[in-house]
CSV table of C-alpha atoms in Angstrom, one decimal:
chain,number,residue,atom,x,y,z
A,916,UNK,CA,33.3,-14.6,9.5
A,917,UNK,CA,36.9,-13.5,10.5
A,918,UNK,CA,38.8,-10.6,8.6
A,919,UNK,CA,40.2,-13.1,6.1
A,920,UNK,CA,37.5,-14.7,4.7
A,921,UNK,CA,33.7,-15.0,4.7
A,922,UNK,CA,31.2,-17.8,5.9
A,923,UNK,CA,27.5,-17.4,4.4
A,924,UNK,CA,24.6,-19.8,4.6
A,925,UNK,CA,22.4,-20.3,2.0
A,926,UNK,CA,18.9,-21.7,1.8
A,927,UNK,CA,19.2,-23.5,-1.5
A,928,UNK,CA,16.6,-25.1,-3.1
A,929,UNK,CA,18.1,-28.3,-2.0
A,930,UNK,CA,18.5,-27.0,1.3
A,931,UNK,CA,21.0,-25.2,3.2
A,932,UNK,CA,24.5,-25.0,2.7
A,933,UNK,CA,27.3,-23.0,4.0
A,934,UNK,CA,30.6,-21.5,2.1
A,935,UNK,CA,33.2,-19.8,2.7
A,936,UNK,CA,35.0,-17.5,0.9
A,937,UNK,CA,37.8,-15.0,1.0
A,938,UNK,CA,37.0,-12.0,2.0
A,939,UNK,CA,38.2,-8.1,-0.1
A,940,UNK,CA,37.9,-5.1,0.6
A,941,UNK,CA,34.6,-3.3,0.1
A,942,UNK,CA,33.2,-7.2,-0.9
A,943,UNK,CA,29.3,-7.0,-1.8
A,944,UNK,CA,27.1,-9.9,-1.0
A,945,UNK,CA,26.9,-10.5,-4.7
A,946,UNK,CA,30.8,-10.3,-4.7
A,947,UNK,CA,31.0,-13.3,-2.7
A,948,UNK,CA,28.2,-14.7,-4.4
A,949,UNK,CA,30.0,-14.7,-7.5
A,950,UNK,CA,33.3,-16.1,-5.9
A,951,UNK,CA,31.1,-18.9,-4.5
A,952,UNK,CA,30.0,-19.4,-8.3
A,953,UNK,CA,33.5,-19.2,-9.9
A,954,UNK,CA,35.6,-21.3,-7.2
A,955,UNK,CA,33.3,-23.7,-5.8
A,956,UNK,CA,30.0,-24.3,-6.7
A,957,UNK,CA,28.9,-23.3,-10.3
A,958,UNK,CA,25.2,-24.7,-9.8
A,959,UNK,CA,24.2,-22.2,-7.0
A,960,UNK,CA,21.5,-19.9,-8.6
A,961,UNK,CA,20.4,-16.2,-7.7
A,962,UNK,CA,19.8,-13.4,-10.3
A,963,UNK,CA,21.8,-10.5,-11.3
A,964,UNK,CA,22.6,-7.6,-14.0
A,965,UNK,CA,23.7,-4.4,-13.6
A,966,UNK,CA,25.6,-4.7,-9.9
A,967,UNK,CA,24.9,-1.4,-9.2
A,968,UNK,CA,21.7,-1.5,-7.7
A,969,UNK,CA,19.8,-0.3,-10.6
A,970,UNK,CA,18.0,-3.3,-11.9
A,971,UNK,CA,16.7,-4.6,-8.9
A,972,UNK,CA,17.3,-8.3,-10.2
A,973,UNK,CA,19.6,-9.4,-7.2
A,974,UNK,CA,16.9,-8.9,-4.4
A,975,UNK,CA,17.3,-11.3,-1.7
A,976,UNK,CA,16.5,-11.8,2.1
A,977,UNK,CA,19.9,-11.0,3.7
A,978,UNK,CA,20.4,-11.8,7.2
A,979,UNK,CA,16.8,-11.8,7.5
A,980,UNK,CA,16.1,-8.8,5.6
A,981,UNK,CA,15.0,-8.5,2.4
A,982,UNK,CA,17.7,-6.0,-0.2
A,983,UNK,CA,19.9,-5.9,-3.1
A,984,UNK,CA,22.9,-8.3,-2.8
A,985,UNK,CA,24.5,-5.9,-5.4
A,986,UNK,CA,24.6,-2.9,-2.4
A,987,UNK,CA,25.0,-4.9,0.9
A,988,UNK,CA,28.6,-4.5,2.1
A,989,UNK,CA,29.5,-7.9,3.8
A,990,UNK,CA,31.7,-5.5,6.4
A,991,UNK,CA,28.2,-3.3,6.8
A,992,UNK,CA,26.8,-6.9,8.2
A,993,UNK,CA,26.5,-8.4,11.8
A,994,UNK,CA,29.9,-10.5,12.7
A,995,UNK,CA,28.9,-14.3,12.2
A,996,UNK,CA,28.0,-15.7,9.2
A,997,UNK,CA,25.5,-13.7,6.6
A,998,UNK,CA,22.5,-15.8,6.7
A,999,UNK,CA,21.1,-15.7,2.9
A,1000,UNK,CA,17.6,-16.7,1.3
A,1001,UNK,CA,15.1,-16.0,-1.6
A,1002,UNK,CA,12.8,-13.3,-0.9
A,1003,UNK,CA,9.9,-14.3,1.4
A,1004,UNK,CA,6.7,-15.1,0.4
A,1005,UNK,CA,7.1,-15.6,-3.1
A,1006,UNK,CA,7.1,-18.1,-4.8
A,1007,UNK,CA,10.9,-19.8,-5.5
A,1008,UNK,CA,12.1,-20.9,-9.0
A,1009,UNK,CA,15.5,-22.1,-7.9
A,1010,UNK,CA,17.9,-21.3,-4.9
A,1011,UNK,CA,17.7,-17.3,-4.1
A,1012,UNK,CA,15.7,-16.6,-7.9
A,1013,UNK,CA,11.9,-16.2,-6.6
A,1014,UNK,CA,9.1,-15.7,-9.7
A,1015,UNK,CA,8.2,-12.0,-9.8
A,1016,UNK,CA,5.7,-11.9,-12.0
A,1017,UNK,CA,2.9,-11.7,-9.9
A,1018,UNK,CA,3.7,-8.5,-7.9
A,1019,UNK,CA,4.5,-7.2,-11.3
A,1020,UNK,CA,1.2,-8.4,-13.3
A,1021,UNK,CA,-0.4,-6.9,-10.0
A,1022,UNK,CA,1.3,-3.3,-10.6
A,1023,UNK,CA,0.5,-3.7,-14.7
A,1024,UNK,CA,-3.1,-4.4,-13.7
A,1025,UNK,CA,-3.0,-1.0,-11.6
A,1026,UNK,CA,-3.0,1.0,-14.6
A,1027,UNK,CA,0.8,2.3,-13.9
A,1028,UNK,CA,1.4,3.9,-16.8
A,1029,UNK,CA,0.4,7.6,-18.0
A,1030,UNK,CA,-2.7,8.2,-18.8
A,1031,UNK,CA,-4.5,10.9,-21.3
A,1032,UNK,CA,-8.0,11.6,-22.4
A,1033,UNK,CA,-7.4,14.1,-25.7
A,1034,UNK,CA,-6.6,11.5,-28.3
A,1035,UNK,CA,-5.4,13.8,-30.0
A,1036,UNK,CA,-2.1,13.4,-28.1
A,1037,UNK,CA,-1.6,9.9,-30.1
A,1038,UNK,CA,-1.6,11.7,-33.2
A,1039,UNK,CA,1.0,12.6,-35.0
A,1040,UNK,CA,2.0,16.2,-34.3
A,1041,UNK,CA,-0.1,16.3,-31.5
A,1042,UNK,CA,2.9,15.7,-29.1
A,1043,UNK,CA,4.1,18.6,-27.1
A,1044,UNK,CA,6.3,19.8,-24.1
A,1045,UNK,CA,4.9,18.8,-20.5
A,1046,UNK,CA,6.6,21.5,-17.7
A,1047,UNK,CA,6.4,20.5,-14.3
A,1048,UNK,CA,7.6,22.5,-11.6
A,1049,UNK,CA,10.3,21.1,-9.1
A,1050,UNK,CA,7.3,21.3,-6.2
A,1051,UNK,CA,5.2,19.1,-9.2
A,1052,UNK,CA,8.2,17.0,-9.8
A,1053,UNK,CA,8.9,16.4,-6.3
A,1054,UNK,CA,5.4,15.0,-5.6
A,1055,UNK,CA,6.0,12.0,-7.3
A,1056,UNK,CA,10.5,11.8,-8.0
A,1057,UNK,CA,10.4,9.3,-5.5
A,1058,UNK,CA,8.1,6.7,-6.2
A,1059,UNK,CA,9.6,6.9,-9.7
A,1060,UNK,CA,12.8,5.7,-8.9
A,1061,UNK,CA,11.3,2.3,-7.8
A,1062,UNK,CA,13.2,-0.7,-9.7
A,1063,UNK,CA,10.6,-3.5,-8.8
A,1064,UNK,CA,12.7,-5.9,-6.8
A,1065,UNK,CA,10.4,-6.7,-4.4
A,1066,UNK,CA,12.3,-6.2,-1.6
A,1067,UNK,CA,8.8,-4.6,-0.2
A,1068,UNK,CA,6.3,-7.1,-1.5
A,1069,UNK,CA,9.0,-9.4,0.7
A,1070,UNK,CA,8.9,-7.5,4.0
A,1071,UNK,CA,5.1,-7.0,3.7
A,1072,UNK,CA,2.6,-9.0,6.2
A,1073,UNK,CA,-0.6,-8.4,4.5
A,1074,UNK,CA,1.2,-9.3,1.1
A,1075,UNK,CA,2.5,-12.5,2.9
A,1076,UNK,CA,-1.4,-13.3,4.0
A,1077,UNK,CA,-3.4,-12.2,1.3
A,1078,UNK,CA,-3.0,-13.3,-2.1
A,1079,UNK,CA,-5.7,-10.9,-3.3
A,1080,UNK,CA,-3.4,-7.5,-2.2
A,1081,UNK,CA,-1.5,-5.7,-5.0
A,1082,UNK,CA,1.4,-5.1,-2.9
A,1083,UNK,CA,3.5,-2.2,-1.8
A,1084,UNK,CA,5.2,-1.9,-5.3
A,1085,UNK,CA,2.1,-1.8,-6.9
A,1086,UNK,CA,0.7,0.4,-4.7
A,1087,UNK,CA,3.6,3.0,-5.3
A,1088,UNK,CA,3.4,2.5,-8.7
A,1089,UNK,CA,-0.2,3.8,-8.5
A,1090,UNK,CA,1.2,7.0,-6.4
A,1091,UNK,CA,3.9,7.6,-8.6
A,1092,UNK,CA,1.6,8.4,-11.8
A,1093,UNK,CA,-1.3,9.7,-9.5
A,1094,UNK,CA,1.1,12.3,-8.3
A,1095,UNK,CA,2.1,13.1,-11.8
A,1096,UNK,CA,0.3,16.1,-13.3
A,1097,UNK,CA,0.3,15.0,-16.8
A,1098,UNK,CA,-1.6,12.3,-15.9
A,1099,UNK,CA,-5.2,11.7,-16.0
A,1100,UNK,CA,-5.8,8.6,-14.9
A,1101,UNK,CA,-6.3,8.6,-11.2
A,1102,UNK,CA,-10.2,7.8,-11.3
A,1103,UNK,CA,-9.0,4.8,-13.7
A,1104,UNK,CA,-7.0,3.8,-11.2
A,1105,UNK,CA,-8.9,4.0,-8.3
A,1106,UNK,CA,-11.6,2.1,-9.8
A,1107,UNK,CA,-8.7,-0.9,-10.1
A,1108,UNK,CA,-7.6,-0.4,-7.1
A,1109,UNK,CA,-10.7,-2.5,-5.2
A,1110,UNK,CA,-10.6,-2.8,-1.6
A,1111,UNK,CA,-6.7,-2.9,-1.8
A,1112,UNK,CA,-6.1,0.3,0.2
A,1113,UNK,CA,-7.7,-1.1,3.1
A,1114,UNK,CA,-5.0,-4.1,3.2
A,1115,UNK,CA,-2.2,-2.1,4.2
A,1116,UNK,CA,-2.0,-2.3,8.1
A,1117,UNK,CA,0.8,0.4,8.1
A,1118,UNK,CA,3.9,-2.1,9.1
A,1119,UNK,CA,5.7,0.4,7.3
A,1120,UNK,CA,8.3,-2.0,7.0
A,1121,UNK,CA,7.8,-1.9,2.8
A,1122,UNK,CA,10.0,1.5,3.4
A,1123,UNK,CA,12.5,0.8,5.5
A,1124,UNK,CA,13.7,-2.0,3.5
A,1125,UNK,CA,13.2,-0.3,0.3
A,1126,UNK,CA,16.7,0.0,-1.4
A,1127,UNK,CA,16.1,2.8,-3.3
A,1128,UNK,CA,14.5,5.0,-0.4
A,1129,UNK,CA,10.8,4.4,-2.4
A,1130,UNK,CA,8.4,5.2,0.4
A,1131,UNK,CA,5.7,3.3,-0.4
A,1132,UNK,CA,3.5,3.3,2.9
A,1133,UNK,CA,3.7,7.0,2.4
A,1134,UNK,CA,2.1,6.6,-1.2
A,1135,UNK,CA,-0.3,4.5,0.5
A,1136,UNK,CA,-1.4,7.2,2.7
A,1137,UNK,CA,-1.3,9.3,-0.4
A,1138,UNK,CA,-4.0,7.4,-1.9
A,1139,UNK,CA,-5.9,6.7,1.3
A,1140,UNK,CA,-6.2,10.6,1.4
A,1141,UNK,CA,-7.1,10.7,-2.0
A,1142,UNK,CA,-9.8,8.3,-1.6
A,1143,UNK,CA,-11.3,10.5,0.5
A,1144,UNK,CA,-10.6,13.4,-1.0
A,1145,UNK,CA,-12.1,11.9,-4.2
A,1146,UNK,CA,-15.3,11.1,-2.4
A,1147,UNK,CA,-16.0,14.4,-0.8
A,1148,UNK,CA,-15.7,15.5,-4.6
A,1149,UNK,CA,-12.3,17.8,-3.9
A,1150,UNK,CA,-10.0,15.4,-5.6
A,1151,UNK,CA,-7.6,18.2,-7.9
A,1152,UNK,CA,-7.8,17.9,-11.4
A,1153,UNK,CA,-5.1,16.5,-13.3
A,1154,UNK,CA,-3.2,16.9,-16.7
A,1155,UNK,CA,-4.1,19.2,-19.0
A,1156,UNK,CA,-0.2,21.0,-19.1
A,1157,UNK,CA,1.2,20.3,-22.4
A,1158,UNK,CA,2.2,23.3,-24.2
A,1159,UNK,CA,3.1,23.4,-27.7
A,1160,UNK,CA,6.3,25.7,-27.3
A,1161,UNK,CA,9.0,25.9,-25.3
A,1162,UNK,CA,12.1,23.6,-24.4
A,1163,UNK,CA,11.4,20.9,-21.5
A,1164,UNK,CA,12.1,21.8,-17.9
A,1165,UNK,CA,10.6,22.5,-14.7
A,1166,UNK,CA,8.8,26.4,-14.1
A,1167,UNK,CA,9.3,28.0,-11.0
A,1168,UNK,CA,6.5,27.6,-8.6
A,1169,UNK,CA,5.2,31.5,-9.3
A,1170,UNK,CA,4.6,30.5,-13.3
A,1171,UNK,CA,1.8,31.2,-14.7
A,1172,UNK,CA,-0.8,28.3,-14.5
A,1173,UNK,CA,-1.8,26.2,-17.4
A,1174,UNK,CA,-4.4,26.4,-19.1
A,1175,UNK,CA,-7.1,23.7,-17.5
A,1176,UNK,CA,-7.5,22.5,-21.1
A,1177,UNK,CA,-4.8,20.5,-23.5
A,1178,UNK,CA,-3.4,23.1,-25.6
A,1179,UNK,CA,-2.2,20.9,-29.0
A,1180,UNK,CA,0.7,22.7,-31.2
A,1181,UNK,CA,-0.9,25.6,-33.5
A,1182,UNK,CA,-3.7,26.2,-31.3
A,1183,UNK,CA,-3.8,29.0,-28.7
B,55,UNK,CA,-19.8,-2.9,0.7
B,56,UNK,CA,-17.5,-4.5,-1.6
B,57,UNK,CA,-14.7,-2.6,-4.1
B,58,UNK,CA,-12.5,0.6,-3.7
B,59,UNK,CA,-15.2,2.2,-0.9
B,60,UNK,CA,-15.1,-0.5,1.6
B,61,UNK,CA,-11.9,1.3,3.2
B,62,UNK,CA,-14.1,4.5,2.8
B,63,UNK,CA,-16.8,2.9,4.7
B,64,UNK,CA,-15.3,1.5,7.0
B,65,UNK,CA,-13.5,4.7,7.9
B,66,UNK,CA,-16.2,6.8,7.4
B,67,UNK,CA,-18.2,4.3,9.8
B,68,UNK,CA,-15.4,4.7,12.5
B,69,UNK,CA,-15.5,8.3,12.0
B,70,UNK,CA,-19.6,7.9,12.8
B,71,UNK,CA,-18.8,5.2,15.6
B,72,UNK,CA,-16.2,7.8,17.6
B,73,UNK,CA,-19.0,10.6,17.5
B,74,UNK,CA,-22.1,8.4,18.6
B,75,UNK,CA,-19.8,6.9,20.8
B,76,UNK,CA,-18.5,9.8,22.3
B,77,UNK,CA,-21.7,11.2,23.0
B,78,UNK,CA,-23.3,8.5,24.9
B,79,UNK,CA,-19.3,8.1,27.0
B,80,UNK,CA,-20.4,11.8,27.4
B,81,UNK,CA,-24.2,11.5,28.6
B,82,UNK,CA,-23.6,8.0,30.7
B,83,UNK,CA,-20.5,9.1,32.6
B,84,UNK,CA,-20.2,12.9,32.6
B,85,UNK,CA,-23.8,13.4,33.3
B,86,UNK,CA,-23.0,15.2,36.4
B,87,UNK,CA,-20.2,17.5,34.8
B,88,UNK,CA,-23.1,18.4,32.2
B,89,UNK,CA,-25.9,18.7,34.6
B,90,UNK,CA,-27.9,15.6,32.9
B,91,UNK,CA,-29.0,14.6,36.1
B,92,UNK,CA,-29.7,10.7,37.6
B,93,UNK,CA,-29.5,8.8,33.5
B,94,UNK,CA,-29.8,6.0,34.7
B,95,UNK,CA,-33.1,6.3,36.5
B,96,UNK,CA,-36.1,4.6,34.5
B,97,UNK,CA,-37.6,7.6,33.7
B,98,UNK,CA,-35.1,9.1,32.1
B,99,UNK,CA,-34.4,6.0,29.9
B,100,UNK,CA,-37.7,6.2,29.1
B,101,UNK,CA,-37.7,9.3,28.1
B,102,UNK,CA,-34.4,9.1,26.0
B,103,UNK,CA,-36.9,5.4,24.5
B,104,UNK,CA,-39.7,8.1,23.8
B,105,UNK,CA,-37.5,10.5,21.3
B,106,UNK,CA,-37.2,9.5,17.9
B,107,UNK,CA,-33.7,11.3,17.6
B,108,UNK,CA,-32.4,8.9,20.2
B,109,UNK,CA,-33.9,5.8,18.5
B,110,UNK,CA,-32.7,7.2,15.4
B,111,UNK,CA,-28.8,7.8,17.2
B,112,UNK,CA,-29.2,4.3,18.6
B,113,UNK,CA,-30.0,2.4,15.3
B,114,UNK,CA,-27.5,4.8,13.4
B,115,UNK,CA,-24.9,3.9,16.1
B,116,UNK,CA,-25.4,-0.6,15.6
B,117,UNK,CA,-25.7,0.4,11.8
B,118,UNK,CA,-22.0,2.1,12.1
B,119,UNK,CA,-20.2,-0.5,14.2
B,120,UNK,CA,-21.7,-3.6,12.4
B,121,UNK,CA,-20.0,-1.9,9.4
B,122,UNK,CA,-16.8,-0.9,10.7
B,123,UNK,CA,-16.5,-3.8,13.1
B,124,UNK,CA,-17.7,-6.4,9.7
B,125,UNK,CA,-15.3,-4.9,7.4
B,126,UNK,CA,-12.0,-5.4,9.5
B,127,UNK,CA,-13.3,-8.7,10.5
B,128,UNK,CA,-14.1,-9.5,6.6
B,129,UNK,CA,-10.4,-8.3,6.4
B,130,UNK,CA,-9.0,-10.5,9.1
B,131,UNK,CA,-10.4,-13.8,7.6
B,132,UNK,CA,-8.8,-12.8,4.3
B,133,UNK,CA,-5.4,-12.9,5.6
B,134,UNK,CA,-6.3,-15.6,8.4
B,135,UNK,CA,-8.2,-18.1,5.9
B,136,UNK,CA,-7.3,-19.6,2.4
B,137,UNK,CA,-9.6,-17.4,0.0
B,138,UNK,CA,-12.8,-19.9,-0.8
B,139,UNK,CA,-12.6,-20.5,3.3
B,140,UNK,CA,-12.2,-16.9,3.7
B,141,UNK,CA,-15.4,-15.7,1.2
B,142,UNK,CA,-17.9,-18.3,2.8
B,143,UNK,CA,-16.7,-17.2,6.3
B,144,UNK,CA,-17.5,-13.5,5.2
B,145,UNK,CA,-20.4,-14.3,3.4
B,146,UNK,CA,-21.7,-16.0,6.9
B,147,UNK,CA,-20.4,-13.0,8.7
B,148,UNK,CA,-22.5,-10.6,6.7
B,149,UNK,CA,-25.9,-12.4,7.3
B,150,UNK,CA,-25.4,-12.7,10.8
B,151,UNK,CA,-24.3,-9.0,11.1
B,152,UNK,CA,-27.1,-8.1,8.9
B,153,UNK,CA,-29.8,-10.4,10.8
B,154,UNK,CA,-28.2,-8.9,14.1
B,155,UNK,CA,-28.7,-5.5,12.8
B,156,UNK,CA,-32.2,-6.4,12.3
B,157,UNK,CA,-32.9,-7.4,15.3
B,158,UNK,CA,-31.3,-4.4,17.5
B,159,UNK,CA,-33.4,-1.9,15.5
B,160,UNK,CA,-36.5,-3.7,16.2
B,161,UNK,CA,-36.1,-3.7,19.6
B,162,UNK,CA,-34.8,-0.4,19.8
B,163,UNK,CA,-38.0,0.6,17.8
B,164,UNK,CA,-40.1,-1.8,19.7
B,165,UNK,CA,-39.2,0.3,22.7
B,166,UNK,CA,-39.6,3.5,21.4
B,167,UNK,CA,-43.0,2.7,20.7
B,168,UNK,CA,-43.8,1.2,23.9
B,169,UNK,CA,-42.6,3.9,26.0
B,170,UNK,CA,-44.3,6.5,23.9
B,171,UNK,CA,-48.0,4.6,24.4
């Protein structure tokens, strides 16, 4: 790599070959990617969308770690050529696109979505305004902002080893509606979660390459404590905060506290 | 122990495992700090072979580390081993545990009753 241009090997799916492109200011990975594409080689292959780090498509092993090619400076890089591939340890489609779709099915399976008993709720007026307060909010803000790239799944060992594990992703994705209190599906969850929590040797390398700053070996921790809180029978009860007036946004931490029951528009 | 309370188990086993542990560390190597006198000498084994409590600690303690010691090892296989390799391993694993486990509480209650006749 020299100041006017930049040299990247890539483990194709035919095997590795080496570029070398021009080099701009504030150049992303995925910007020479794409000048790779356009001025020499249109049948190289990765995955990409947004470019902003959002969509989480563009996640690739880069120079040995797994991140988004969309937020990797080249100049933020060790001098020498970047050294890309497809994420580790899953399974490749073509060039740097790997197949996703387990680590994703394994999240689905997890039950990561919220989660109600009154069915009621589904009904049509039965919808109301959830308030969370900022400490509430903050419990689970960042395993929300997780875009399932896999970057983590990538840079896990027990996920590399044992087919069987959900993963880190899915594993955060548990956390994130877990630590939600509208939701009321952590027993649901736990149940689904099998033997899963014990899988996670505490690497803690699913959070450093994280590029969204998810945290997911502290959700696993999360649950682990959960777990145990669960089984000593002192696990909190969840949900139960929608209130039928009111505009949306979070109460101060000295609010009232809701009622431990759903309270459905027009009742009291 | 299969499911979401293996980790459980095997925690709360380790939990067990550091307290039974920690007391016989304690009566085997501190015994003069806590004024237990000669442990090793035959009479006192058979004394600590004569009380149910300590049969009952001993047999507790092979029941705990059998558990803890099977589950991580279950868990190693897993990752080490392809998973039909890895089940029969574990399977295997768990009936020699299980016959082991058998054995050290009959001899621990083998010698408790001979000591106490």
């Amino acid at each position: 790599m020299t100041h006017e241009s930049v040299e990247l090997h890539i483990e194709r799916e035919s095997g590795p070959r080496t570029y070398r492109v021009p080099r701009t200011p504030g150049m992303t990975v995925l910007d020479a990617l794409i000048a790779i594409r356009e001025r020499q080689d249109p049948t190289l292959v990765w995955r990409h969308s947004c470019r902003m780090g959002i969509c989480g498509s563009c996640a690739m092993t880069i120079d040995g770690r797994p991140g988004l090619a969309c937020n990797t400076q080249i100049a933020t890089l060790p001098d020498g050529p970047v050294r890309l591939a497809p994420l580790a340890h899953l399974p490749v489609l073509r060039d740097l696109v790997v197949d996703t779709a387990a680590a994703s099915r394994a999240r689905d399976a997890l039950g990561t979505r919220l989660e109600r008993r009154d069915p009621r709720e589904t009904e049509p007026g039965g919808a109301g305004t959830y308030r969370q307060s900022d400490r509430e909010l903050t419990g689970f803000l960042q395993f929300a902002y997780c875009i399932q790239c896999a970057a983590c799944v990538a840079a896990c060992p027990t996920a590399a080893l044992d087919e069987t594990f959900p993963g880190p992703m899915a594993l955060a994705g548990v956390q994130r509606w877990n630590a939600d209190p509208r939701d009321e599906g952590a027993g649901t969850r736990s149940a689904a979660l099998g033997d899963a929590l014990a899988g996670c040797h505490l690497a803690g390398e699913c959070s450093r390459v994280c590029p969204k700053g998810v945290d997911p070996a502290l959700a696993i921790q999360r649950l682990r404590r959960s777990e145990v809180l669960g089984a000593l029978g002192l696990r909190r009860g969840r949900g139960s905060r929608l209130h039928s007036e009111g505009s949306p946004g979070a109460l101060p931490d000295d609010a009232p506290k809701a009622p431990t029951r759903t309270v459905l528009p027009g009742e009291r | 122990v299969s499911g979401g309370r293996a980790w459980l188990v095997s925690m709360g086993a380790a939990a067990l495992v550091l307290v039974l542990l920690g007391a016989h560390m304690a009566t085997m190597h501190l015994n003069d700090l806590l004024g237990l006198g000669d442990v090793l000498a035959w009479t006192s084994v058979s004394e600590r072979a004569r009380s149910a409590a300590q049969t009952g600690a001993y047999v507790l303690l092979l029941g705990a580390a059998f558990l803890h010691g099977g589950l991580g090892a279950q868990r190693v296989f897993r990752e080490w081993l392809a998973p039909a390799a890895a089940a029969r391993v574990n399977r295997m694993l768990t009936i020699v545990l299980g016959a082991l486990f058998v054995v050290g509480t009959l001899a621990a209650v083998t010698f408790h009753a001979g000591a106490g006749a």
